PDB file of C-alpha atoms in Angstrom:
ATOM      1  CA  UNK O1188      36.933 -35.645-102.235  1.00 49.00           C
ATOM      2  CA  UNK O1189      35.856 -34.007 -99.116  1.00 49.00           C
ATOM      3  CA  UNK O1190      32.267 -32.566-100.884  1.00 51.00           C
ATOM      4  CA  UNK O1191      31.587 -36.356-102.363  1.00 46.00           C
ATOM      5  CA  UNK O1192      32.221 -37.548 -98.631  1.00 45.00           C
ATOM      6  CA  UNK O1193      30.468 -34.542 -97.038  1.00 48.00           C
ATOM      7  CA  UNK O1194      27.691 -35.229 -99.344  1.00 46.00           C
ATOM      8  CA  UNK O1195      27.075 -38.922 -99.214  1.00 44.00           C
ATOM      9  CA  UNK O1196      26.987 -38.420 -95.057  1.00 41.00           C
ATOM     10  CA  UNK O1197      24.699 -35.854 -95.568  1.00 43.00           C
ATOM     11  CA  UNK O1198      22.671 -37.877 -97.566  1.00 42.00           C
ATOM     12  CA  UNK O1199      23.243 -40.032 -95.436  1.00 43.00           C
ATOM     13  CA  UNK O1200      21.819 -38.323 -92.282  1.00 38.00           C
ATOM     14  CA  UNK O1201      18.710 -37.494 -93.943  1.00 37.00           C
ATOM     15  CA  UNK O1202      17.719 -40.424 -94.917  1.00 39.00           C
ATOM     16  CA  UNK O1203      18.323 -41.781 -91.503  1.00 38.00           C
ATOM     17  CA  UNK O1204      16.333 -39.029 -89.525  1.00 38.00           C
ATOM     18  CA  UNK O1205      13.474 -39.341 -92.175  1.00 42.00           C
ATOM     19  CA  UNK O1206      13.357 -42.985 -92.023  1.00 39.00           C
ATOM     20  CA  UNK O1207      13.184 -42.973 -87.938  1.00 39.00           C
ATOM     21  CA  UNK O1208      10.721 -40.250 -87.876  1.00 44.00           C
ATOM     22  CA  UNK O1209       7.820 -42.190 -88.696  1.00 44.00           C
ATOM     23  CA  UNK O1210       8.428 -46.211 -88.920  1.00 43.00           C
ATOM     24  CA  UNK O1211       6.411 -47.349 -92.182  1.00 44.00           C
ATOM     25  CA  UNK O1212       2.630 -48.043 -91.118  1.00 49.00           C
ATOM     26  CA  UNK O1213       2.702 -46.489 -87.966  1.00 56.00           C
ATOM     27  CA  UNK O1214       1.408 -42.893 -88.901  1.00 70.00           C
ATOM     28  CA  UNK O1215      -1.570 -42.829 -91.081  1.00 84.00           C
ATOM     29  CA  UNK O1216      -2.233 -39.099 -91.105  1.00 89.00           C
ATOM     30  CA  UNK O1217      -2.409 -37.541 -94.039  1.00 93.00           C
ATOM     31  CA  UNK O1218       0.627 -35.787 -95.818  1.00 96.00           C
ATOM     32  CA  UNK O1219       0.247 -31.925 -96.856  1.00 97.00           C
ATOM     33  CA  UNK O1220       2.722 -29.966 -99.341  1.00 97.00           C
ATOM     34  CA  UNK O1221       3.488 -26.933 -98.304  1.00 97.00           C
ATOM     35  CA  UNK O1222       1.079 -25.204-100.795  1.00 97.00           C
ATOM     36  CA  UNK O1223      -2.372 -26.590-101.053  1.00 98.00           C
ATOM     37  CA  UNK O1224      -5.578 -25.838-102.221  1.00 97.00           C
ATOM     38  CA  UNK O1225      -8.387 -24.838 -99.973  1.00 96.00           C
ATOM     39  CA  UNK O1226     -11.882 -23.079 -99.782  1.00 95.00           C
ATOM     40  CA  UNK O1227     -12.762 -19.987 -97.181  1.00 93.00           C
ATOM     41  CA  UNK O1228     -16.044 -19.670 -95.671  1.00 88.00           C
ATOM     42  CA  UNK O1229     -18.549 -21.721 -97.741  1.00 78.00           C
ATOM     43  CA  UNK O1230     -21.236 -21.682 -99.470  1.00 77.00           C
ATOM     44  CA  UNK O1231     -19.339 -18.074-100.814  1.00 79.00           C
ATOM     45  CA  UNK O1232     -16.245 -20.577-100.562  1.00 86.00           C
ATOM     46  CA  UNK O1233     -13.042 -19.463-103.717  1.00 94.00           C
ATOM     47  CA  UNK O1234     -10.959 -21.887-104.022  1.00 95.00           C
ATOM     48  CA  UNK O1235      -6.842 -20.188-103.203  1.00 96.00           C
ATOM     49  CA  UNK O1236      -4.011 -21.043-102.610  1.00 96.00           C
ATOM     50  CA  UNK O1237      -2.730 -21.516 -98.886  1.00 97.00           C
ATOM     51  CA  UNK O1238       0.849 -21.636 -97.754  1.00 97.00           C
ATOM     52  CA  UNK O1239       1.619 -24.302 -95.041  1.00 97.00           C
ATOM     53  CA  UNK O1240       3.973 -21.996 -92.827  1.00 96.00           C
ATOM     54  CA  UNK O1241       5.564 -23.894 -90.084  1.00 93.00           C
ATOM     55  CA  UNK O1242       7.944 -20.649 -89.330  1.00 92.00           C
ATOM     56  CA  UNK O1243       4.434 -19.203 -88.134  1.00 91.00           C
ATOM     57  CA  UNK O1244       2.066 -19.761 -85.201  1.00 90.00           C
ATOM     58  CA  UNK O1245      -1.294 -18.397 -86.315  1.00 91.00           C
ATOM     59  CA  UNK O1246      -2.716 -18.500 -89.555  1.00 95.00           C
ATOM     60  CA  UNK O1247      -3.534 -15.302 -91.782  1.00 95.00           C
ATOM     61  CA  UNK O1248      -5.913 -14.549 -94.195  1.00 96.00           C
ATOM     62  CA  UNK O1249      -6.076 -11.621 -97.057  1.00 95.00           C
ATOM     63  CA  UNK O1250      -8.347  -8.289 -95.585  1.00 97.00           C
ATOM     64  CA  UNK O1251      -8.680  -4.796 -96.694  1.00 97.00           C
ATOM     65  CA  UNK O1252     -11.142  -2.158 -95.331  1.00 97.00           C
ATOM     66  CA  UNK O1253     -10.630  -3.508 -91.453  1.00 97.00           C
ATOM     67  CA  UNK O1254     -12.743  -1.729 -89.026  1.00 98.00           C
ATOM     68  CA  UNK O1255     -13.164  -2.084 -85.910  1.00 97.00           C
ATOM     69  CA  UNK O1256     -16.517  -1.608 -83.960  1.00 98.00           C
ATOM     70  CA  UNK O1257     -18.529  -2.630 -80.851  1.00 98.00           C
ATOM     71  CA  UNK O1258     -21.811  -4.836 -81.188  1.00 97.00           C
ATOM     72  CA  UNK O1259     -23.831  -5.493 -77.579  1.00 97.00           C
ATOM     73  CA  UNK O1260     -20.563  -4.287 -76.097  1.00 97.00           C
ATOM     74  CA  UNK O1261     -18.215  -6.888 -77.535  1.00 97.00           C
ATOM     75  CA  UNK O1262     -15.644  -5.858 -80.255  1.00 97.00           C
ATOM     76  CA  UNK O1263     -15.821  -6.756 -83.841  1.00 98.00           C
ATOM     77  CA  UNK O1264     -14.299  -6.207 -86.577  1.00 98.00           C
ATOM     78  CA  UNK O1265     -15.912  -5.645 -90.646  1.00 98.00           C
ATOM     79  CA  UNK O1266     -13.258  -6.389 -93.452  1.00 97.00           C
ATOM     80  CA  UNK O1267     -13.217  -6.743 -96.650  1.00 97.00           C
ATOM     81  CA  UNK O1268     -11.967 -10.333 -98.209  1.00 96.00           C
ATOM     82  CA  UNK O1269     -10.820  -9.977-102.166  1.00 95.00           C
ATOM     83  CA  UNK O1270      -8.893 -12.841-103.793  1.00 95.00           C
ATOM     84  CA  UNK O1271      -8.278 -14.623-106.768  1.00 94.00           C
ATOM     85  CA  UNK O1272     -10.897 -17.889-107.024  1.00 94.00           C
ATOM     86  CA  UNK O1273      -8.200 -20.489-108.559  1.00 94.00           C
ATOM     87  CA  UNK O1274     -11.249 -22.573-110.244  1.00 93.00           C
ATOM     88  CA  UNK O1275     -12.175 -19.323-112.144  1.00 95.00           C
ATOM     89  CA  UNK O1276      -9.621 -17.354-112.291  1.00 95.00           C
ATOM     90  CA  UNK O1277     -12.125 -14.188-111.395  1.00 96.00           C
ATOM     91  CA  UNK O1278     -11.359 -11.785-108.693  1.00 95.00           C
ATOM     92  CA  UNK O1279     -14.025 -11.900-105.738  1.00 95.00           C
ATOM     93  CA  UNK O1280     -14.877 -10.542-102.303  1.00 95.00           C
ATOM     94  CA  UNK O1281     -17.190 -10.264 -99.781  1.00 95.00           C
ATOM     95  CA  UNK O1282     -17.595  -7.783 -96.852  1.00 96.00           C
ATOM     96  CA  UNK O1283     -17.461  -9.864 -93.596  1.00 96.00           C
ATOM     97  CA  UNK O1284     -18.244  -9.127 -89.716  1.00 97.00           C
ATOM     98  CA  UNK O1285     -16.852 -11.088 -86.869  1.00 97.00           C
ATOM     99  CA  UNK O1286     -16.373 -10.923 -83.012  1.00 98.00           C
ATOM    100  CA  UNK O1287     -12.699 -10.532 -82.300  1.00 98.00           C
ATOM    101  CA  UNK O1288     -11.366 -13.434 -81.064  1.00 97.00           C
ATOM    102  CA  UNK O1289      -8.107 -12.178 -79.831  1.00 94.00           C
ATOM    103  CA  UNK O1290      -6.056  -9.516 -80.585  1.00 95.00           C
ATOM    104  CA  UNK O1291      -2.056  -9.997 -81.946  1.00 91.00           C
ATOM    105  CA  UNK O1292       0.572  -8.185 -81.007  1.00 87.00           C
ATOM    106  CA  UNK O1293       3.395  -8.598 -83.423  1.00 79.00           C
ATOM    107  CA  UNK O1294       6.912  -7.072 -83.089  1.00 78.00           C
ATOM    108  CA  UNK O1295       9.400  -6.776 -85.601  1.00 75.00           C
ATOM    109  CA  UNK O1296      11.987  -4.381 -87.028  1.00 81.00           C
ATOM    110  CA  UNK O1297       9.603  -2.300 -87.642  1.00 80.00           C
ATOM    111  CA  UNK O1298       7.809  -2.024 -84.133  1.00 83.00           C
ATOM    112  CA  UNK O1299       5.034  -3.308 -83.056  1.00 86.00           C
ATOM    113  CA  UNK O1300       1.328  -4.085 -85.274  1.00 84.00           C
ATOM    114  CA  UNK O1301      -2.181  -4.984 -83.874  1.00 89.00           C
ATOM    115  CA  UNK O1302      -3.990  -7.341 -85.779  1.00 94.00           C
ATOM    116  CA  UNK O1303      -7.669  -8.915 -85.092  1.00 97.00           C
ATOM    117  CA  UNK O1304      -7.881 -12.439 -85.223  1.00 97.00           C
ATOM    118  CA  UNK O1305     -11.013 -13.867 -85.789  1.00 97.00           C
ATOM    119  CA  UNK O1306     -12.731 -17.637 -86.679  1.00 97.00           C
ATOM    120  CA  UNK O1307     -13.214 -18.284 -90.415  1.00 96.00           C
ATOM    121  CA  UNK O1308     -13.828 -21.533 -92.266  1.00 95.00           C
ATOM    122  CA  UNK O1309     -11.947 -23.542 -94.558  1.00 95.00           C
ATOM    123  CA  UNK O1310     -12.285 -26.769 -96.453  1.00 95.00           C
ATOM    124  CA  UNK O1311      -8.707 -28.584 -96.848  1.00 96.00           C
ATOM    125  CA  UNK O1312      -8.208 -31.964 -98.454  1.00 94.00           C
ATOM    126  CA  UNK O1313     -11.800 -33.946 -97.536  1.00 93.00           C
ATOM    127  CA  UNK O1314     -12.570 -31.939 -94.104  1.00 93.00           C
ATOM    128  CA  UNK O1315     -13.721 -28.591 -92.789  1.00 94.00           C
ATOM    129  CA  UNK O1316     -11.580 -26.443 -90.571  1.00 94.00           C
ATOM    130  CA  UNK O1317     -13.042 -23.262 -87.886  1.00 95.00           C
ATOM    131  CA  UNK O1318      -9.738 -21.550 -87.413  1.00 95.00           C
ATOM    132  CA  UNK O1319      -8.200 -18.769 -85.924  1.00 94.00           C
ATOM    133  CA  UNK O1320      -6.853 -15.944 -88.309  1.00 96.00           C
ATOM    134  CA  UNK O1321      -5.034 -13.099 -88.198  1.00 96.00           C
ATOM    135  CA  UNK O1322      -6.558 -10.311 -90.505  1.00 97.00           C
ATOM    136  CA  UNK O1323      -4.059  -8.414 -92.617  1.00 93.00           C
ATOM    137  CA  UNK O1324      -3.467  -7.162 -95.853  1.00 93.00           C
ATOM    138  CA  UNK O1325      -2.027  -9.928 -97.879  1.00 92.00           C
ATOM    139  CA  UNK O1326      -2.434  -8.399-101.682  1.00 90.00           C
ATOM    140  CA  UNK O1327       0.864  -8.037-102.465  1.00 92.00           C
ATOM    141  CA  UNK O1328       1.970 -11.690-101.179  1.00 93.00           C
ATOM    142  CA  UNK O1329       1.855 -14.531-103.622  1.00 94.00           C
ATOM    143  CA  UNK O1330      -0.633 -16.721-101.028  1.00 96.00           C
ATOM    144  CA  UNK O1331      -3.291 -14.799 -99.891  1.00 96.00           C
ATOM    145  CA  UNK O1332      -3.984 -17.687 -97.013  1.00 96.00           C
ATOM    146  CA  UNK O1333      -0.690 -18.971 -94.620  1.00 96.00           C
ATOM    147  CA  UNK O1334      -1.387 -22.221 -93.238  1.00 97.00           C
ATOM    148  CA  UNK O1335       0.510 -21.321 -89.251  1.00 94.00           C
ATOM    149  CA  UNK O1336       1.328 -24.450 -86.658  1.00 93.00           C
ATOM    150  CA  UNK O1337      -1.990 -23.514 -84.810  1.00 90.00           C
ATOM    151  CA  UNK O1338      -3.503 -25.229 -87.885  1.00 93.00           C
ATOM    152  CA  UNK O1339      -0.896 -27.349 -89.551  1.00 94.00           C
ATOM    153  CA  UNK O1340      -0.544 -30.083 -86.439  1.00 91.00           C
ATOM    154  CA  UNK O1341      -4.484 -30.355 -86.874  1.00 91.00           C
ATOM    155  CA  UNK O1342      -3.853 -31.242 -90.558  1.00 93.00           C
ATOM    156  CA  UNK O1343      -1.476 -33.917 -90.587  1.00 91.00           C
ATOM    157  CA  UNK O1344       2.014 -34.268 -91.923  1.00 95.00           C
ATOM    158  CA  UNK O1345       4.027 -31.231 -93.378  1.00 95.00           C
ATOM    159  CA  UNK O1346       6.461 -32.706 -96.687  1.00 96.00           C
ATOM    160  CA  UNK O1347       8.076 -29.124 -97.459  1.00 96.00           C
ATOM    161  CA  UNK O1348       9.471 -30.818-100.927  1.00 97.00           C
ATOM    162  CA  UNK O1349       5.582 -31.406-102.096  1.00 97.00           C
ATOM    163  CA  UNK O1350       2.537 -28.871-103.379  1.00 97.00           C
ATOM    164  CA  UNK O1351      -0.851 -30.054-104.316  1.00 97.00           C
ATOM    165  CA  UNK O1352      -1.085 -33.209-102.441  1.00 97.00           C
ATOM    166  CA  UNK O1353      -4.811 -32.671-101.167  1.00 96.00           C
ATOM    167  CA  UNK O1354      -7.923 -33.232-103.408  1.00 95.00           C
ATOM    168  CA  UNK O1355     -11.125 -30.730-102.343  1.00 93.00           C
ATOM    169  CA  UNK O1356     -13.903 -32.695-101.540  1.00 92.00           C
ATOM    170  CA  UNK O1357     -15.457 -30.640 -99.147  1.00 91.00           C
ATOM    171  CA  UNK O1358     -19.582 -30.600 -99.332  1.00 87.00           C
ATOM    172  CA  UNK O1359     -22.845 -29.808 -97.279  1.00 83.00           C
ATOM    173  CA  UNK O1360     -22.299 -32.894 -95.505  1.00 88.00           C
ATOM    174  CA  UNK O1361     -18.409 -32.714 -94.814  1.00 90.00           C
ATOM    175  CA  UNK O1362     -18.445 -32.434 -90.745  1.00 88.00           C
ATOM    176  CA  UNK O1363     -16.453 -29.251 -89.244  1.00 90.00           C
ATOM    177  CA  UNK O1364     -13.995 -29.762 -86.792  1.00 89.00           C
ATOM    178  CA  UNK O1365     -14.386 -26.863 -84.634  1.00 91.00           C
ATOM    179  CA  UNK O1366     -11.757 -24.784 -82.973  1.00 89.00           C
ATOM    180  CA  UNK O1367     -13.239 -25.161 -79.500  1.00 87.00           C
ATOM    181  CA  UNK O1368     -12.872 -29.080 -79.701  1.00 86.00           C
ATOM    182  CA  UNK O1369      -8.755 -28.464 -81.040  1.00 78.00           C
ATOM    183  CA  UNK O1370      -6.490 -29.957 -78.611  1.00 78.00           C
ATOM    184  CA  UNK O1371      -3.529 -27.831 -78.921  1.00 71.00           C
ATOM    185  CA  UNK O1372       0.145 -29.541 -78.292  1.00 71.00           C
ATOM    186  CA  UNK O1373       2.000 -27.999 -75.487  1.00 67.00           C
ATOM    187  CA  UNK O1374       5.128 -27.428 -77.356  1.00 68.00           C
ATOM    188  CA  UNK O1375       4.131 -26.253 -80.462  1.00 66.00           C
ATOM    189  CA  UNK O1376       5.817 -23.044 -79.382  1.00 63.00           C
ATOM    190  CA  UNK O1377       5.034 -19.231 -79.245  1.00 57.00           C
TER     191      UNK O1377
END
């Protein structure tokens, strides 16, 4: 008796804190499951899979071969990107340079790890993305691109019970939203 109660008010409470989240036709962003299907840096642009990660800040893409290096006194960084193109099923890469755009400190059990973060782009859904990513060797994870809050609130919605809601139709002509123009929200955490 108790679980059939404790269930139906459960039920109960999620319906009523998904139904006062967003009243019907007032939000008319776009919804996003938590695995989607995007391109990385056209024209080369594979089609992978991307996990929408709201546990983490910045995004992270698949790199081997990292190396760091100074160019006109700046730091960069050359890595290697190999994945898994969905739409063929063949393995590719392509050797890379950037500028650094920030450097990560992450702590964990472990200690701490350095990782580069540099600006890549990325076609999700019908629109182009320059975003911030944290380089690190992804080959043994299922998704070989996580999808952080950095990037998610510039998406849309999050439904963590969908996959595949997004179409690619990204072309020549799609417009890219670049990172410099992102308005960040304040409380999207650290």
């Amino acid at each position: 008796m108790h679980k059939v109660m404790g269930g139906a008010l459960m039920a109960g409470l999620v319906t009523a804190l998904l139904s006062s989240a967003a009243p019907a036709g007032d939000d008319d962003r776009k919804v996003f499951g938590w695995v989607e299907k995007a391109t990385i840096e056209e024209p080369w642009g594979p089609e992978v899979k991307v996990k929408l990660d709201s546990g983490a800040l910045t995004s992270s893409m698949q790199a081997e071969d990292i190396e760091r290096f100074k160019r006109d006194g700046e730091e960069w960084v050359r890595f290697v990107v190999e994945v898994e193109d969905e739409s063929t099923e063949e393995v590719v890469s392509k050797t890379f340079e950037r500028p650094v755009f920030r450097n990560l400190i992450l702590t964990g059990a472990g200690g701490q790890d350095r990782r580069p973060a540099v600006l890549m782009t990325m076609c999700i859904g019908d629109t182009r993305y320059e975003e911030q990513f944290s380089l690190e060797d992804r080959s043994d994870m299922n998704y070989p691109v996580l999808l952080g809050r950095r990037t998610i609130q510039e998406l849309g919605l999050l439904d963590v019970t969908r996959t595949f809601e997004q179409e690619l139709e990204c072309d020549e002509d799609t417009p890219l939203h670049a990172h410099d123009d992102k308005e960040l929200a304040e409380d999207i955490g650290t």
